[in-house]
Amino acid sequence: MIVISADQLSKKFTVIRREKGLKGALSSLIHPEKITVNAVDNVSFKIEKGEIVGFIGPNGAGKSTTVKMMTGILHPTSGSVEINGLSPFKDRKKVVRELGVVFGQRTQLYWDLRLGESFELLKRIYQISDSMYKANMKQMDEVLGINEFIHIPVRQLSLGQRMRGELAAAMLHSPPVLFLDEPTIGLDVEGKHSIRKFIREINQRYGTTVILTTHDLDDVEQLCSRLIVINHGRIVEDGPLQDIAERMAPYRFLVLEIASPGIGIRHSLADTVRQNGNQVWLRFRKSEISASRLISDLCYSYPVLDLKIKEPDIEDMIRELYKLNDKTGSGVCN
Amino acid sequence: MGAYLYLAKMKLMAFLTYRFEVITSLGTNLIILMASVFLWKTAYSGTDAISGVTESQMLTYTIISVLLSSFFSSNIEHSLQERIAQGNIALDFLKPINLIFAYLSEDIGISMSSVVSKLIPVLIISALFVQVPLPGSWLSFLVFLISSMLSYLILWLINALIAVLCFWTVQLGELKTVKDGIILLISGKIIPIWMFPKWMQKVLSFMPFQYVYQTPLSIYINRITRQEIAFSLFIQAIWVLFLSLALIMLWNKARKHVFIQGG
Ligand SMILES: Nc1ncnc2c1ncn2[C@@H]1O[C@H](COP(=O)(O)OP(=O)(O)OP(=O)(O)O)[C@@H](O)[C@H]1O
Ligand SMILES: [Mg+2]
């Protein structure tokens, strides 16, 4: 079942370029120089129920803008979004009931209230029944440990505590769709771990569809069944991480330690890319030969003492992806 | 409905804990009260009545005005400005509630806290210096309360209309000061409009400001007849309606602005 569908979604922002100094300020007052920023450019995708989709891309790529349009708080310049077949603009109140949203850089909790009071307020806003509220609060405590700091005013919470509070607040009314814009930003190892655990758990237990943006590739590796890479407002890759890796970096490396340095190592389906002293690096394609086959071939012919397989580095791959697109077109035009 | 009540209750609780504000506002209110009492005592020395209003009526008017103004506080300009400046305003639209009602509920909560923290202390302390006059009858007090509620709404709507301009200007600055000045001068808060020249009275009767202070206060001191009371309440209700419509229209424009500009 398709939960979210974006069809040729675009967002252009008009910004006035301000010149330096008084003269510049005056001239931009009289005839302002307007620049159009193509924040999101013709983006289409469909998201199925129960998917965890990660949006990644460099700063300013258009991730947050895309999330804002999906949640209905930003009008697209052209194209359309549907959530469960409804437009988030025309049916705002109906659609937002079905959504949980966290913007990691902002807070939706009441700054001067204690955390628990924000929850009480949300209970009334979403008209959550007492029994449901109790059950959900209990679960939030089990996974996120919120009872520890539920009596502290929000402004006094640590970032990690606040983020756990934000997640609990977003999920209190058990929405079937959850949007998370950088939910792990600025958190320590433990904080990230508990948030990932929470996301996995609600996804498995309730089949919640999760859309998240992040700069942390561990989030992607540990959570996302699907990755959408966006750069300069365009989708450059869309698919499971493994598939993208396969396409982008199809090679793996076998690193051997051999008995004596002088031996030249050869194999018809692998390239010897480096050999220094006792260490030999061989590059091979998964599609051409399996690791076990290669290892057994080599062990048969050469005195191999030790070996390890190196997977392609995801981070390198992503960096390549970001760079690749810098050469084609830029997001700003006049 | 529960959500709006809870919002009001939360603000009420939150503001009751601001002790310092209680003390400072008590001080200012008492000073204003004393100053106006002496002003009117001086103005009335040698005359029995000005524009048909006796000295004791005028003192009542002044005292009740100070009490009303301690209740007529609204926070919408501040809170909206902050939400817009920090870019959080767009997120408010993610909640399935009516935001205008939510903001109004919060301000009602704050005003309720003012009853406890400002109105009652001012009432008690001023009772030590001057005799606080009671209303003529329960019925007239009830009518006064109704009129005051309409006044509250008129004032809140004016503030909200100004606050919504933040969506375009970000900073309100001078505009708020000008508005506060206007309210001080031509709402009857300090000087009743009936003491102004006739032509000014005429002009001001077409503006909402005098219906904020002068109308309920005139009812309290029994200056106007029953017929005039009914007519004043009617005009107050018209203003509430008109300003509400204006606010809704401006609010929808502001929403569109946020949804296109990204908050
Ligand atoms: N309200 C706005 N007005 C003008 N330009 C905007 C606005 N919001 C975003 N932009 C521009 O749109 C582009 C995309 O921004 P967006 O916030 O979507 O990026 P992002 O992928 O979320 O980046 P980051 O990883 O830094 O959060 C940027 O060039 C940004 O400057
Ligand atoms: Mg972002």
Coordinates of C-alpha atoms in Angstrom, one line a residue, chain B residues 82-236:
Chain B
E82 CA 9.1 34.9 19.1
R83 CA 7.6 32.0 17.2
I84 CA 8.2 33.7 13.9
A85 CA 11.7 34.9 14.6
Q86 CA 12.8 31.5 15.7
G87 CA 11.1 29.9 12.6
N88 CA 8.9 27.7 14.8
I89 CA 5.7 29.1 13.5
A90 CA 5.3 26.6 10.6
L91 CA 5.4 23.8 13.1
D92 CA 2.4 25.1 14.9
F93 CA 0.4 24.2 11.8
L94 CA 1.2 20.6 12.3
K95 CA -1.2 20.4 15.2
P96 CA -4.9 19.7 14.4
I97 CA -6.1 22.7 16.4
N98 CA -7.3 26.2 15.7
L99 CA -4.3 28.3 16.4
I100 CA -6.1 31.6 17.0
F101 CA -8.2 29.9 19.7
A102 CA -5.1 28.4 21.1
Y103 CA -3.4 31.8 21.4
L104 CA -6.5 33.3 22.9
S105 CA -6.7 30.5 25.4
E106 CA -3.2 31.1 26.5
D107 CA -3.8 34.8 26.9
I108 CA -7.0 34.2 28.9
G109 CA -4.9 31.9 31.2
I110 CA -2.4 34.7 31.7
S111 CA -5.2 37.2 32.5
M112 CA -6.6 34.8 35.0
S113 CA -3.3 34.7 36.7
S114 CA -3.4 38.5 36.7
V115 CA -6.6 38.4 38.7
V116 CA -4.7 36.6 41.5
S117 CA -1.3 38.2 41.2
K118 CA -2.2 41.8 40.2
L119 CA -5.9 42.6 40.5
I120 CA -6.5 41.3 44.0
P121 CA -3.3 42.8 45.6
V122 CA -4.0 46.2 44.0
L123 CA -7.6 46.0 45.2
I124 CA -6.5 45.2 48.8
I125 CA -3.8 47.7 49.1
S126 CA -5.7 50.5 47.4
A127 CA -8.6 49.8 49.8
L128 CA -6.3 51.0 52.6
F129 CA -5.9 54.5 51.0
V130 CA -9.2 55.1 49.2
Q131 CA -12.6 53.6 49.6
V132 CA -13.2 51.2 46.7
P133 CA -16.7 51.9 45.6
L134 CA -19.1 49.0 45.1
P135 CA -21.3 48.8 42.1
G136 CA -24.9 49.9 42.4
S137 CA -26.5 46.5 42.2
W138 CA -25.8 42.9 41.3
L139 CA -27.5 43.4 38.0
S140 CA -25.4 46.4 37.0
F141 CA -22.3 44.5 38.1
L142 CA -23.2 41.6 35.8
V143 CA -23.7 44.0 32.9
F144 CA -20.4 45.6 33.7
L145 CA -18.7 42.1 33.6
I146 CA -20.3 41.3 30.2
S147 CA -19.1 44.7 28.8
S148 CA -15.6 44.1 30.2
M149 CA -15.4 40.7 28.5
L150 CA -16.3 42.3 25.2
S151 CA -13.7 45.0 25.9
Y152 CA -11.2 42.2 26.6
L153 CA -12.0 40.7 23.2
I154 CA -11.8 44.0 21.4
L155 CA -8.4 44.7 22.9
W156 CA -7.1 41.2 22.3
L157 CA -8.2 41.3 18.6
I158 CA -6.5 44.7 18.1
N159 CA -3.3 43.2 19.6
A160 CA -3.6 40.1 17.5
L161 CA -4.1 42.1 14.3
I162 CA -0.9 44.0 15.0
A163 CA 0.9 40.8 16.0
V164 CA 0.0 39.1 12.8
L165 CA 1.9 41.8 10.9
C166 CA 5.0 40.1 12.3
F167 CA 4.6 37.6 9.5
W168 CA 5.7 40.3 7.1
T169 CA 7.9 42.6 9.1
V170 CA 9.4 40.2 11.7
Q171 CA 10.0 43.1 14.1
L172 CA 7.1 45.1 15.4
G173 CA 9.1 47.7 17.3
E174 CA 7.5 51.2 16.9
L175 CA 4.2 49.9 15.7
K176 CA 3.5 48.3 19.1
T177 CA 4.5 51.5 20.9
V178 CA 2.3 53.6 18.8
K179 CA -0.7 51.3 19.4
D180 CA 0.0 51.3 23.1
G181 CA 0.1 55.1 23.1
I182 CA -3.2 55.3 21.2
I183 CA -4.9 53.0 23.6
L184 CA -3.6 55.0 26.6
L185 CA -4.9 58.3 25.1
I186 CA -8.1 57.6 23.3
S187 CA -9.6 54.6 25.0
G188 CA -10.8 56.5 28.1
K189 CA -8.3 54.6 30.2
I190 CA -7.0 57.7 31.9
I191 CA -9.1 60.6 30.6
P192 CA -12.7 59.9 29.6
I193 CA -13.6 60.7 26.1
W194 CA -16.6 62.8 27.2
M195 CA -14.1 65.4 28.4
F196 CA -12.7 65.8 24.8
P197 CA -14.0 68.4 22.4
K198 CA -17.3 67.5 20.7
W199 CA -15.8 66.9 17.2
M200 CA -13.2 64.6 18.6
Q201 CA -15.8 62.6 20.5
K202 CA -17.6 62.3 17.2
V203 CA -14.5 61.0 15.4
L204 CA -13.5 58.6 18.2
S205 CA -17.0 57.1 18.3
F206 CA -16.2 55.5 15.0
M207 CA -13.1 53.8 16.4
P208 CA -12.9 50.7 18.6
F209 CA -10.7 52.2 21.3
Q210 CA -13.2 53.9 23.6
Y211 CA -15.2 50.7 23.7
V212 CA -12.3 49.1 25.5
Y213 CA -12.2 51.2 28.7
Q214 CA -14.8 53.9 28.6
T215 CA -17.8 51.7 28.0
P216 CA -17.5 49.3 30.9
L217 CA -16.4 52.0 33.2
S218 CA -19.3 54.2 32.3
I219 CA -21.6 51.3 33.1
Y220 CA -19.9 50.8 36.5
I221 CA -20.3 54.5 37.6
N222 CA -23.9 54.6 36.3
R223 CA -23.2 57.5 33.9
I224 CA -25.3 56.2 31.1
T225 CA -29.0 55.2 30.9
R226 CA -30.2 51.7 30.3
Q227 CA -30.9 52.4 26.7
E228 CA -27.4 53.7 26.2
I229 CA -26.0 50.6 27.9
A230 CA -27.8 48.3 25.5
F231 CA -26.6 50.3 22.6
S232 CA -23.0 50.3 23.8
L233 CA -23.0 46.6 24.3
F234 CA -24.4 46.2 20.8
I235 CA -21.6 48.4 19.4
Q236 CA -19.0 46.4 21.4

